[in-house]
Short mmCIF file of C-alpha atoms in Angstrom, two decimals:
data_model
loop_
_atom_site.label_atom_id
_atom_site.label_comp_id
_atom_site.label_asym_id
_atom_site.label_seq_id
_atom_site.Cartn_x
_atom_site.Cartn_y
_atom_site.Cartn_z
CA MET A 831 -9.15 -28.16 -17.52
CA ARG A 832 -11.30 -25.09 -17.27
CA ASP A 833 -14.93 -24.85 -18.27
CA GLY A 834 -14.72 -28.32 -19.80
CA ARG A 835 -11.76 -27.61 -22.04
CA ILE A 836 -8.13 -28.64 -21.82
CA VAL A 837 -6.00 -25.61 -21.07
CA ALA A 838 -2.58 -27.29 -21.03
CA GLN A 839 -1.22 -30.75 -21.61
CA GLY A 840 2.17 -32.21 -20.78
CA ARG A 841 4.50 -32.94 -17.90
CA PRO A 842 3.94 -30.70 -14.85
CA GLY A 843 7.49 -29.35 -14.93
CA GLU A 844 6.99 -28.26 -18.51
CA ILE A 845 3.54 -26.66 -18.30
CA ILE A 846 2.91 -25.35 -14.78
CA SER A 847 3.46 -21.62 -14.56
CA ALA A 848 2.12 -18.75 -12.47
CA ASP A 849 0.30 -17.45 -15.54
CA LEU A 850 -1.39 -20.82 -16.14
CA VAL A 851 -2.52 -21.09 -12.51
CA ALA A 852 -3.87 -17.53 -12.64
CA GLU A 853 -5.75 -18.26 -15.87
CA VAL A 854 -7.30 -21.53 -14.68
CA PHE A 855 -7.87 -20.85 -10.98
CA GLY A 856 -7.72 -17.06 -10.70
CA LEU A 857 -4.93 -17.44 -8.14
CA ARG A 858 -1.85 -15.24 -7.92
CA CYS A 859 1.06 -17.47 -7.00
CA GLU A 860 4.70 -18.32 -7.31
CA ILE A 861 5.88 -21.66 -8.65
CA ILE A 862 8.89 -23.19 -6.91
CA ASP A 863 10.53 -26.60 -7.02
CA ASP A 864 9.26 -28.80 -4.22
CA PRO A 865 12.36 -29.52 -2.10
CA GLN A 866 11.28 -33.14 -1.53
CA THR A 867 10.19 -34.18 -5.01
CA GLY A 868 11.60 -31.55 -7.38
CA THR A 869 8.15 -31.16 -8.94
CA PRO A 870 6.45 -27.78 -9.30
CA MET A 871 4.86 -26.50 -6.11
CA VAL A 872 2.28 -23.71 -6.17
CA VAL A 873 2.75 -21.13 -3.43
CA PRO A 874 -0.29 -18.83 -3.21
CA MET A 875 0.29 -15.12 -2.73
CA HIS A 876 -1.75 -13.28 -0.15
CA ARG A 877 -4.61 -11.41 -1.79
CA HIS A 878 -3.30 -8.14 -0.43
CA HIS A 879 0.38 -8.90 -1.08
CA ARG A 880 2.42 -5.84 -0.27
CA ARG A 881 6.03 -4.86 0.19
CA VAL A 882 7.47 -5.70 3.58
CA PRO A 883 9.18 -2.58 4.91
CA PRO A 884 12.86 -2.81 5.82
CA ARG A 885 13.56 -3.38 9.49
CA ALA A 886 14.74 0.21 9.94
CA GLU A 887 11.30 1.49 8.93
CA LEU A 888 9.64 -0.79 11.47
CA THR A 889 11.93 0.10 14.37
CA GLY A 890 12.70 3.70 13.49
CA ALA A 891 16.42 2.88 13.43
CA SER A 892 18.72 5.03 11.35
CA ASP A 893 20.33 3.71 8.19
CA ASP A 894 23.78 3.67 9.80
CA SER A 895 22.82 0.60 11.88
CA HIS A 896 22.94 -1.67 8.78
CA GLY A 897 20.41 -3.96 10.42
CA ALA A 898 22.67 -4.65 13.40
CA ARG A 899 20.91 -5.83 16.52
CA PRO A 900 21.44 -3.92 19.72
CA THR A 901 23.85 -5.61 22.06
CA ALA A 902 23.05 -6.52 25.63
CA PRO A 903 24.79 -4.45 28.29
CA THR A 904 27.88 -6.09 29.78
CA ARG A 905 28.31 -6.57 33.49
#
């Protein structure tokens, strides 16, 4: 319900969507299956959701590392 009116009616798995949650609650989210119950689970998105840079951008590593971790020196 929103503003006293029914917005959607039915089984949760059939009606819950990110668009519906945004319309009713003004919340950006992703809907996933709850691993315990299999029912829809609303996962809120951060208000300032942004792209997470690849690891190379964070560490300054070159692209030829392919995300490999540095190895510890051997004795």
